[in-house]
Tab-separated table of C-alpha atoms in Angstrom:
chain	number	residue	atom	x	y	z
A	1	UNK	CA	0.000	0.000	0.000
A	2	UNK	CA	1.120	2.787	-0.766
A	3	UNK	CA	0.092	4.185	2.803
A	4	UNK	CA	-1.651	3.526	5.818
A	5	UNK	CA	-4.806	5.917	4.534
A	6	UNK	CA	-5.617	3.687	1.391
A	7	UNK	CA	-5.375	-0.068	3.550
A	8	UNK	CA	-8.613	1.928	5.481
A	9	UNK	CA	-10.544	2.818	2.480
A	10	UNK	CA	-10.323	-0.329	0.640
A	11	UNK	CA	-11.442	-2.248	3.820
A	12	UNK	CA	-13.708	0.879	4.308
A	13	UNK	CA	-15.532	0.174	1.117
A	14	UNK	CA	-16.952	-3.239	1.935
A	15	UNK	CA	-18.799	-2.097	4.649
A	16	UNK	CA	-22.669	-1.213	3.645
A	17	UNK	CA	-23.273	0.235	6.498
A	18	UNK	CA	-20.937	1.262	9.498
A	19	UNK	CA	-23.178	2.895	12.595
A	20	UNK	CA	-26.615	1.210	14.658
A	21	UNK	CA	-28.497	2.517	17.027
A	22	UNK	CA	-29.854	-0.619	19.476
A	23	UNK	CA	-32.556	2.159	20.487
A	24	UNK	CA	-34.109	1.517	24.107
A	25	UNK	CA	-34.091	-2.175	24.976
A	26	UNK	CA	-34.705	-4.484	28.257
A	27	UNK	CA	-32.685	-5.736	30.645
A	28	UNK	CA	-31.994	-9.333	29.701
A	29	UNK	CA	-33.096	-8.815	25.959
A	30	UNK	CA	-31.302	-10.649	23.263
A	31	UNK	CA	-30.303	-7.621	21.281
A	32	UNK	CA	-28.270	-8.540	17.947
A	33	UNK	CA	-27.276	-6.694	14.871
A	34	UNK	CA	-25.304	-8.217	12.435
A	35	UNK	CA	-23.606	-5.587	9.814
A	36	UNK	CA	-22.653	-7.058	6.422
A	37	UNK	CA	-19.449	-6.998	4.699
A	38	UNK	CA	-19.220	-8.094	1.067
A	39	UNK	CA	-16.226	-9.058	-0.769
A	40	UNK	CA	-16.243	-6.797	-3.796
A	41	UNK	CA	-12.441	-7.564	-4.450
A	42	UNK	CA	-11.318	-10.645	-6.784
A	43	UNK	CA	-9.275	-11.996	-3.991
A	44	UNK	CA	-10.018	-14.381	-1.303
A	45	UNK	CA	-10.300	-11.457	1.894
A	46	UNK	CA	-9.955	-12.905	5.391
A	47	UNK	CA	-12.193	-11.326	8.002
A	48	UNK	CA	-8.906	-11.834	10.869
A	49	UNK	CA	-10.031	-10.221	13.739
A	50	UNK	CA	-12.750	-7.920	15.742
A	51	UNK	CA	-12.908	-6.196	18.605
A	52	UNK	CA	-14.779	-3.945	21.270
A	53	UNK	CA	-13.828	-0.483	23.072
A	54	UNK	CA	-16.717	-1.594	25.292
A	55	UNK	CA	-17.166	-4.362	27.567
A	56	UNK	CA	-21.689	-3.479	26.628
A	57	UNK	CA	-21.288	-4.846	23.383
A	58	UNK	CA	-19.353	-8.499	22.726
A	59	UNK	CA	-18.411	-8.533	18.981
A	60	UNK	CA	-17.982	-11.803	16.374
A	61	UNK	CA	-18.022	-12.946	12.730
A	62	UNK	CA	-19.853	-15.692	10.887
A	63	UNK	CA	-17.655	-16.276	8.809
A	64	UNK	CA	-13.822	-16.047	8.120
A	65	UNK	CA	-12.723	-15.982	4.549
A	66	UNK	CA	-15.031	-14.367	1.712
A	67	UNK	CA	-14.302	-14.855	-2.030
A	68	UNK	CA	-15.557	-12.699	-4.679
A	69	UNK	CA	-19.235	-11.909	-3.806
A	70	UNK	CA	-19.753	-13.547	-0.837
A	71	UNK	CA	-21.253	-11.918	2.109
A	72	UNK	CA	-19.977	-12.090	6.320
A	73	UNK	CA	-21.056	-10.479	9.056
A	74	UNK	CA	-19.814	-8.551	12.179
A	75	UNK	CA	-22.427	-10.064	14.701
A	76	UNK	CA	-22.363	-7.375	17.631
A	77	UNK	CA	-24.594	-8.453	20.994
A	78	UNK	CA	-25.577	-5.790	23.628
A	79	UNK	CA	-24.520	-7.367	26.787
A	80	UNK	CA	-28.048	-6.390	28.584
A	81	UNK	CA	-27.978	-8.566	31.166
A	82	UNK	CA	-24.573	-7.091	33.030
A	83	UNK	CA	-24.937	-3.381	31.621
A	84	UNK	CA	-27.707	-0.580	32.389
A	85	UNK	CA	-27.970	2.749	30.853
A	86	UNK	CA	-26.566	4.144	28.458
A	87	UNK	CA	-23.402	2.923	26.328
A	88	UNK	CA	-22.022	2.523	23.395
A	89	UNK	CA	-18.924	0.656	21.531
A	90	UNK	CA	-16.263	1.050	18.520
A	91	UNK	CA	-16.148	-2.094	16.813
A	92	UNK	CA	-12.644	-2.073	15.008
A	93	UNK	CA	-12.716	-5.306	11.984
A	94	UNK	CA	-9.193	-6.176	10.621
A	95	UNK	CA	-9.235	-7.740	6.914
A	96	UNK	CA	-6.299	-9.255	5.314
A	97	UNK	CA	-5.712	-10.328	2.087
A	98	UNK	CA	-2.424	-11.883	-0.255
A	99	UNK	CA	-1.444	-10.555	-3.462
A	100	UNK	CA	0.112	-12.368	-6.707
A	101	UNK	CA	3.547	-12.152	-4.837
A	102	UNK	CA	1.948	-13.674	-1.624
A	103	UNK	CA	2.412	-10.719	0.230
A	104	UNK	CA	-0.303	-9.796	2.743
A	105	UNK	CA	-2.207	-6.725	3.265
A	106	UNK	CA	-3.805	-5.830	6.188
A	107	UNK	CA	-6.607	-2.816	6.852
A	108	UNK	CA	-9.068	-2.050	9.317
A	109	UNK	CA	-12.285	-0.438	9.212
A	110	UNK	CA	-14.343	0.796	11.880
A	111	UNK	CA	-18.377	0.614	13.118
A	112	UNK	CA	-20.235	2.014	16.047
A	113	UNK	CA	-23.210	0.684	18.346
A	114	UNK	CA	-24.947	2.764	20.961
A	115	UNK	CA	-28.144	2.394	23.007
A	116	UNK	CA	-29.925	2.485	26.240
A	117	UNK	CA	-30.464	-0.256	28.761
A	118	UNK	CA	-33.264	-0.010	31.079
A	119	UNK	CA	-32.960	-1.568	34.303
A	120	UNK	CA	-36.731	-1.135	35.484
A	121	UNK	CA	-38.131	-3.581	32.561
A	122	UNK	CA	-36.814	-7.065	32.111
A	123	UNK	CA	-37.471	-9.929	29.584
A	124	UNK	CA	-37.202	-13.599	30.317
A	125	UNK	CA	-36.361	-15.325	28.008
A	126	UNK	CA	-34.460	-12.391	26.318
A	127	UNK	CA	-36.642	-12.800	22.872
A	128	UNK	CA	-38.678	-15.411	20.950
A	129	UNK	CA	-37.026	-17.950	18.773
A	130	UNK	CA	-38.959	-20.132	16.473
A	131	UNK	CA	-36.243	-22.804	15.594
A	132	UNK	CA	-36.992	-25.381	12.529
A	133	UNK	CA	-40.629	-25.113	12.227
A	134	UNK	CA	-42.130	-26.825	8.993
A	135	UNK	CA	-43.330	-24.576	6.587
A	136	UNK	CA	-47.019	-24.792	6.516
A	137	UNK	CA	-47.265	-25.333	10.972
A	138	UNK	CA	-48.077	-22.984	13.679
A	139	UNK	CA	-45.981	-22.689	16.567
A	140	UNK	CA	-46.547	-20.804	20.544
A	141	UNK	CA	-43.482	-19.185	22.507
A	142	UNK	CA	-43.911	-17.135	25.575
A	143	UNK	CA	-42.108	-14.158	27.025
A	144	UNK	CA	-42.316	-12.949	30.575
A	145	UNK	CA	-41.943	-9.250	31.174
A	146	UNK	CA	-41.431	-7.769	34.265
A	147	UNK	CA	-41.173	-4.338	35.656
A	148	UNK	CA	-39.940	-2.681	38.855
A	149	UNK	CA	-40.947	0.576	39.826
A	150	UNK	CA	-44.828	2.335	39.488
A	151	UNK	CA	-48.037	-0.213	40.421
A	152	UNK	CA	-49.541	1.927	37.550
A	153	UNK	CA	-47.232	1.096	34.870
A	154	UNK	CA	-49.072	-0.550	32.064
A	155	UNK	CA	-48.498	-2.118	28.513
A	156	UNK	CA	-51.149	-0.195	26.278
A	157	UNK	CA	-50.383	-1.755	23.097
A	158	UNK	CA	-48.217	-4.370	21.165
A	159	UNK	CA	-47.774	-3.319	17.377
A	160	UNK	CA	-46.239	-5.599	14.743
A	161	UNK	CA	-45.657	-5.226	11.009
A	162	UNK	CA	-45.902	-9.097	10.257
A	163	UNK	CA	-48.803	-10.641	9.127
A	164	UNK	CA	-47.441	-13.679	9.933
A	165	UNK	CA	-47.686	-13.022	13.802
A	166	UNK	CA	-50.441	-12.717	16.318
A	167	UNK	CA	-49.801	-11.765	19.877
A	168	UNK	CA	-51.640	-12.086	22.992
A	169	UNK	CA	-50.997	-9.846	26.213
A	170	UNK	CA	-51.793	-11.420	29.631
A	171	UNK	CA	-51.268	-9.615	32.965
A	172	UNK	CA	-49.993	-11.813	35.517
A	173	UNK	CA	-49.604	-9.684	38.374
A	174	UNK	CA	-49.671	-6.426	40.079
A	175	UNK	CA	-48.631	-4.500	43.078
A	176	UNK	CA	-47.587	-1.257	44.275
A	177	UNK	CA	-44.215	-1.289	42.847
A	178	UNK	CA	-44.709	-4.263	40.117
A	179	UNK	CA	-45.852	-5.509	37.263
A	180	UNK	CA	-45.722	-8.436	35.362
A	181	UNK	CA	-47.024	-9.083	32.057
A	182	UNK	CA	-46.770	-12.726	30.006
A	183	UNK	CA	-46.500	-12.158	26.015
A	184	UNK	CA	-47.996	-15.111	24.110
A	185	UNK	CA	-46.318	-15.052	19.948
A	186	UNK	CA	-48.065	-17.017	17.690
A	187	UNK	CA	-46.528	-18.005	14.040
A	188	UNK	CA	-49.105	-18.371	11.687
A	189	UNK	CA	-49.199	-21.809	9.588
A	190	UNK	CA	-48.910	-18.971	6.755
A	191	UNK	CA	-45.356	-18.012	7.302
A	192	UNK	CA	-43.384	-18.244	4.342
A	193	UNK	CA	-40.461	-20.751	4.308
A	194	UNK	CA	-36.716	-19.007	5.372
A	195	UNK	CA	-34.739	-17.212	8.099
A	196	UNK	CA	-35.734	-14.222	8.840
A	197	UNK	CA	-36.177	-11.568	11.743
A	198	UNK	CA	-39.345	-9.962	12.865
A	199	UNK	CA	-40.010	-6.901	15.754
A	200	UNK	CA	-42.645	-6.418	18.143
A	201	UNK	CA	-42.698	-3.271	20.270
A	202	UNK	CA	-44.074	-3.517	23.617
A	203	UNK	CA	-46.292	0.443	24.113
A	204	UNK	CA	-46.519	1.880	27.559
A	205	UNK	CA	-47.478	4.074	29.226
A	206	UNK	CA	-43.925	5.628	29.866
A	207	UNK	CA	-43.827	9.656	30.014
A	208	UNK	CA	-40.501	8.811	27.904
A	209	UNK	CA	-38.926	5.960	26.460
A	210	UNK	CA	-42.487	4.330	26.311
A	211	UNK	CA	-41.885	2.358	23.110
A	212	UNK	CA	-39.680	-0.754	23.848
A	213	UNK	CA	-38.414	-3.925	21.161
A	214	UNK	CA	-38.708	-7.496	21.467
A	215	UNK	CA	-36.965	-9.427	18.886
A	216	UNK	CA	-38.781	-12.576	16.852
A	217	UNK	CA	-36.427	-14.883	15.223
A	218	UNK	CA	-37.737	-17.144	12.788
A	219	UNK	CA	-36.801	-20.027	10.858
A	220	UNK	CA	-39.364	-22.035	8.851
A	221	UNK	CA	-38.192	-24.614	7.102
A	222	UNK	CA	-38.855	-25.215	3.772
A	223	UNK	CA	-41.054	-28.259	2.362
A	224	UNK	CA	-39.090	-27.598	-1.178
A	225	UNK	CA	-35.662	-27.222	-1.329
A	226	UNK	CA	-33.023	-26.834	-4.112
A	227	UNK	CA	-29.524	-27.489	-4.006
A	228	UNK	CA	-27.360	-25.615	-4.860
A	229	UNK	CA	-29.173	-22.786	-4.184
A	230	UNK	CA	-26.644	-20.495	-6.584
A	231	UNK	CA	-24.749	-21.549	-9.334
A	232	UNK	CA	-21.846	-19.723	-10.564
A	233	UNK	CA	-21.460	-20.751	-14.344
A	234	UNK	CA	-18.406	-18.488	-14.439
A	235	UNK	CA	-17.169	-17.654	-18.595
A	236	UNK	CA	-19.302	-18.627	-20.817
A	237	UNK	CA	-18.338	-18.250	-24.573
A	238	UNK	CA	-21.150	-16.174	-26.566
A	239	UNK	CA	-22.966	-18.390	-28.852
A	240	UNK	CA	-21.844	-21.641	-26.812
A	241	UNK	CA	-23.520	-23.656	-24.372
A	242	UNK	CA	-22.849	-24.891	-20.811
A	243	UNK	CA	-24.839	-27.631	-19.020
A	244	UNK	CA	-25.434	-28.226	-15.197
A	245	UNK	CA	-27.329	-30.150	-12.692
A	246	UNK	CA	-29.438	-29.434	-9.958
A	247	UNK	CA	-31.287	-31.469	-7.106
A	248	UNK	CA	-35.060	-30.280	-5.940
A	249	UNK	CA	-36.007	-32.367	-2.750
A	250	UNK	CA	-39.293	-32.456	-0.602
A	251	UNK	CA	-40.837	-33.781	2.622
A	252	UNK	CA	-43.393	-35.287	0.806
A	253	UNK	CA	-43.868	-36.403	-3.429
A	254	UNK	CA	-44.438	-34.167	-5.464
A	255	UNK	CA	-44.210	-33.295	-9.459
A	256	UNK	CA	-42.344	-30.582	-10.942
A	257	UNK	CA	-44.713	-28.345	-12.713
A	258	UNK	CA	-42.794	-24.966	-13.972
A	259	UNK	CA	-39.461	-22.957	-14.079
A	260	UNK	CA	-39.706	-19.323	-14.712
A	261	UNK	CA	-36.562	-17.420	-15.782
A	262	UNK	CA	-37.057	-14.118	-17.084
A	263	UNK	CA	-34.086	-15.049	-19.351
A	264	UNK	CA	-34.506	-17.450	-22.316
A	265	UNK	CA	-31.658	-18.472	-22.847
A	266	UNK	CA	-31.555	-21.097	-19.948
A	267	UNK	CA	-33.699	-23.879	-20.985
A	268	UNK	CA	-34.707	-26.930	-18.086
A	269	UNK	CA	-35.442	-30.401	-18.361
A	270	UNK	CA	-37.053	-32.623	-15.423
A	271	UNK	CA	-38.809	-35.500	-15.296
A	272	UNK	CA	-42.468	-35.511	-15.328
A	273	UNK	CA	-43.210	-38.391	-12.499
A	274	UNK	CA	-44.056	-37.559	-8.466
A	275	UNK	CA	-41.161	-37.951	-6.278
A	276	UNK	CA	-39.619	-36.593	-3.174
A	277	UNK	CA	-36.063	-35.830	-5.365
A	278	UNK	CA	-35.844	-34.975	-9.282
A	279	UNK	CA	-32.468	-34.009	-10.803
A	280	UNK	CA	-33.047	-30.758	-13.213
A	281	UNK	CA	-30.959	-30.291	-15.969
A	282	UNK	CA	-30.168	-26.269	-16.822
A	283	UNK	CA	-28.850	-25.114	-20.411
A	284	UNK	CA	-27.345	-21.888	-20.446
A	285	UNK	CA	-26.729	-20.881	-24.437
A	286	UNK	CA	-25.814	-17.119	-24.589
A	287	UNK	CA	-27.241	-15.351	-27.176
A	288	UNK	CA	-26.127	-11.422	-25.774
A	289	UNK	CA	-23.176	-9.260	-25.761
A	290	UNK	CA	-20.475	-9.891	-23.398
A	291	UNK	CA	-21.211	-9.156	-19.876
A	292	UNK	CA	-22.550	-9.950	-16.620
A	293	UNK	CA	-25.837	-12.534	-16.136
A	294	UNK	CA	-27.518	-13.004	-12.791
A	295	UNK	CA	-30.895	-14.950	-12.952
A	296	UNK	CA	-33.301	-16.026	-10.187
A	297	UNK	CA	-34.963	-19.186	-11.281
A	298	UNK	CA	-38.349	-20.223	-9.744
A	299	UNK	CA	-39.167	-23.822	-9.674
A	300	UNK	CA	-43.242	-24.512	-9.226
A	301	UNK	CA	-44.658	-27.935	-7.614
A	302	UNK	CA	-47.580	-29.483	-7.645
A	303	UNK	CA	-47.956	-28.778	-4.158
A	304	UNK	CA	-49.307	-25.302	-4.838
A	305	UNK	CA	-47.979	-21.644	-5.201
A	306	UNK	CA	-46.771	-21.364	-1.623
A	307	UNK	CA	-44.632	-24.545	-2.239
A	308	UNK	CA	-42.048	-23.087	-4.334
A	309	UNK	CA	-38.380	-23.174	-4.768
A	310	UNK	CA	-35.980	-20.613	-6.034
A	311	UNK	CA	-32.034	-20.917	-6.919
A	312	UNK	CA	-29.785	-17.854	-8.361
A	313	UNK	CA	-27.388	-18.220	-11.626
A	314	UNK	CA	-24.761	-16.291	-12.606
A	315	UNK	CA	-22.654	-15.876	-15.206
A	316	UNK	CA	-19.757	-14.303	-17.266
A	317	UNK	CA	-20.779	-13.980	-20.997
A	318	UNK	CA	-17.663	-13.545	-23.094
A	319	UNK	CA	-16.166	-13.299	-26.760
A	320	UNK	CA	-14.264	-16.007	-28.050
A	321	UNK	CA	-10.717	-15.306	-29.112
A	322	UNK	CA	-9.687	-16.519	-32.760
A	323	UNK	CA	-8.068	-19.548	-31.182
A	324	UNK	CA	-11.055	-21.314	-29.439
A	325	UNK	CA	-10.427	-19.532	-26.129
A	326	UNK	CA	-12.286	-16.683	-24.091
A	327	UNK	CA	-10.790	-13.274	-24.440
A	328	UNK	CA	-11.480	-11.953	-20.900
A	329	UNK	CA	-9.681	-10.507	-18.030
A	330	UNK	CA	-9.367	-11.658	-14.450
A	331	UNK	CA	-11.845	-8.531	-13.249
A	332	UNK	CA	-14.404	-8.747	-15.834
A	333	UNK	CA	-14.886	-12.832	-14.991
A	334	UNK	CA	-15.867	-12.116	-11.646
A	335	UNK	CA	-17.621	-8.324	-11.775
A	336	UNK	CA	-14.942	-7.353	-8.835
A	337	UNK	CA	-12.375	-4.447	-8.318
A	338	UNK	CA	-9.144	-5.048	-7.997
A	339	UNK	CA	-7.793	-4.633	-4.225
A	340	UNK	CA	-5.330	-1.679	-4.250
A	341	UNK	CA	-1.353	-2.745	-4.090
């Protein structure tokens, strides 16, 4: 590098987002945020280290090395069960990567996380999870909340933007100087198959600070599945063809009914019988300038419309050289910049 300035901008630049605000959240709440890094480089970049300025927020990764494309996270947790008030944390990521030589480069880049613990309102457990449920079932977890303070304090309201979730409020008890509340989550049988993160927010009756978060993870899993979910074709010659296979699998038989592409130049071909696995068989015959493809496929079942499956192409169209081979370059096969040396 050619100083310490441009190892913090490259790094800088795969960040989508570098500041969260956890807002005002229980004690005991599971509060998460995971910010995304994407490799946008053509080398392999190595996600080596992260840490805190704060002992309120406890800091991680998902994953370690990211090629061309791929997509990590820095997971950072508000530690609400030992910390009250407010605080909030530097989260400093170092990223290394090796050039042609097999030198490595490091850089950092930097994120923020603030928010505001309250000690008077506690959850337990810290949020609801809805681990593994099969797509198409309903499924009951329970939250106890519990404040210390006013014997008026009250819950007025619980508002939600998923369809997919009904709530029930029950008080449980009251005092002079307590409350406790138990909040009943429902997942509808209607939730659509994935991982995926909902929010409720608990209203009160709070002069200040009276709107406060629960978080509702959720992971349905799918009665159709396709593997592999993205298929990376890589150069394709214009006016050639390229052939793969993939695998559709479900719970239960069922026949293969559609594929919509909005591109036509992949073709499929699948057997017509009812099963629980078919092998697919995906053409890809460029007919286009040279350039970048990325197609979502959508496989339909007999099963009905909310029984679908979905995988991702992508691809490289080039022009062939006069000797049989592609004529490309190293950054146009993969739609990435080149890391700075």
């Amino acid at each position: 590098f050619g100083s310490s300035a441009t190892a913090q901008q490259w790094a800088a630049k795969m960040l989508q987002e570098k500041e969260h605000d956890f807002g005002t959240v229980a004690r005991g709440a599971d509060v998460v945020y995971k910010f995304p890094v994407k490799n946008i480089y053509r080398q392999d970049i190595e996600l080596a280290s992260v840490r805190s300025s704060c002992g309120c927020t406890t800091p991680s990764l998902d994953k370690k090395v990211l090629k061309t494309h791929e997509l990590g996270h820095v997971v950072a947790k508000f530690n609400t069960r030992t910390f009250t008030g407010i605080h909030g944390a530097t989260l400093t990521l170092t990223l290394k990567w090796r050039d042609e030589r097999g030198i490595t480069h490091v850089g950092e880049a930097q994120l923020r996380v603030h928010g505001d613990i309250r000690s008077d309102v506690v959850f337990q457990p810290g949020a609801v999870r809805f681990a593994a449920v099969d797509q198409g079932s309903a499924a009951e977890q329970r939250i106890r909340v519990s404040y210390a303070g006013r014997g008026d304090w009250r819950i007025n309201d619980v508002l939600s933007k998923s369809n997919d979730l009904e709530v029930e409020l029950i008080e449980r008890e009251r005092s002079a100087s307590s409350v406790k509340y138990d909040l009943l989550v429902r997942l509808r049988n209607s939730a659509p198959a994935g991982v995926f993160r909902e929010q409720l927010v608990l209203v009160t009756n709070d002069s200040r600070d009276h709107r406060i978060p629960v978080i509702v993870d959720v992971n349905v899993v799918p009665e159709i599945s396709v593997a592999p979910v993205s298929i990376v074709l890589g150069d394709v010659p214009e006016g050639q063809s390229i052939t793969r296979k993939l695998v559709v699998r479900g719970k239960k038989p069922f026949r293969i009914v559609d594929f919509h592409c909005e591109d036509d130049c992949f073709t499929f071909s699948a057997d017509d019988r009812e099963s629980q696995r078919h092998i697919v068989e995906l053409t890809f015959e460029p007919d286009q300038a040279e350039g970048k493809i990325k197609q979502v496929v959508e496989i339909s079942t007999s099963l009905g419309d909310n029984y679908r499956a979905h995988c991702t192409i992508y691809a490289n169209v080039v022009l062939p050289s006069g000797d049989g081979t592609t004529s490309t370059t190293s950054t146009a096969s993969t739609g990435a910049s080149r890391a700075p040396l």
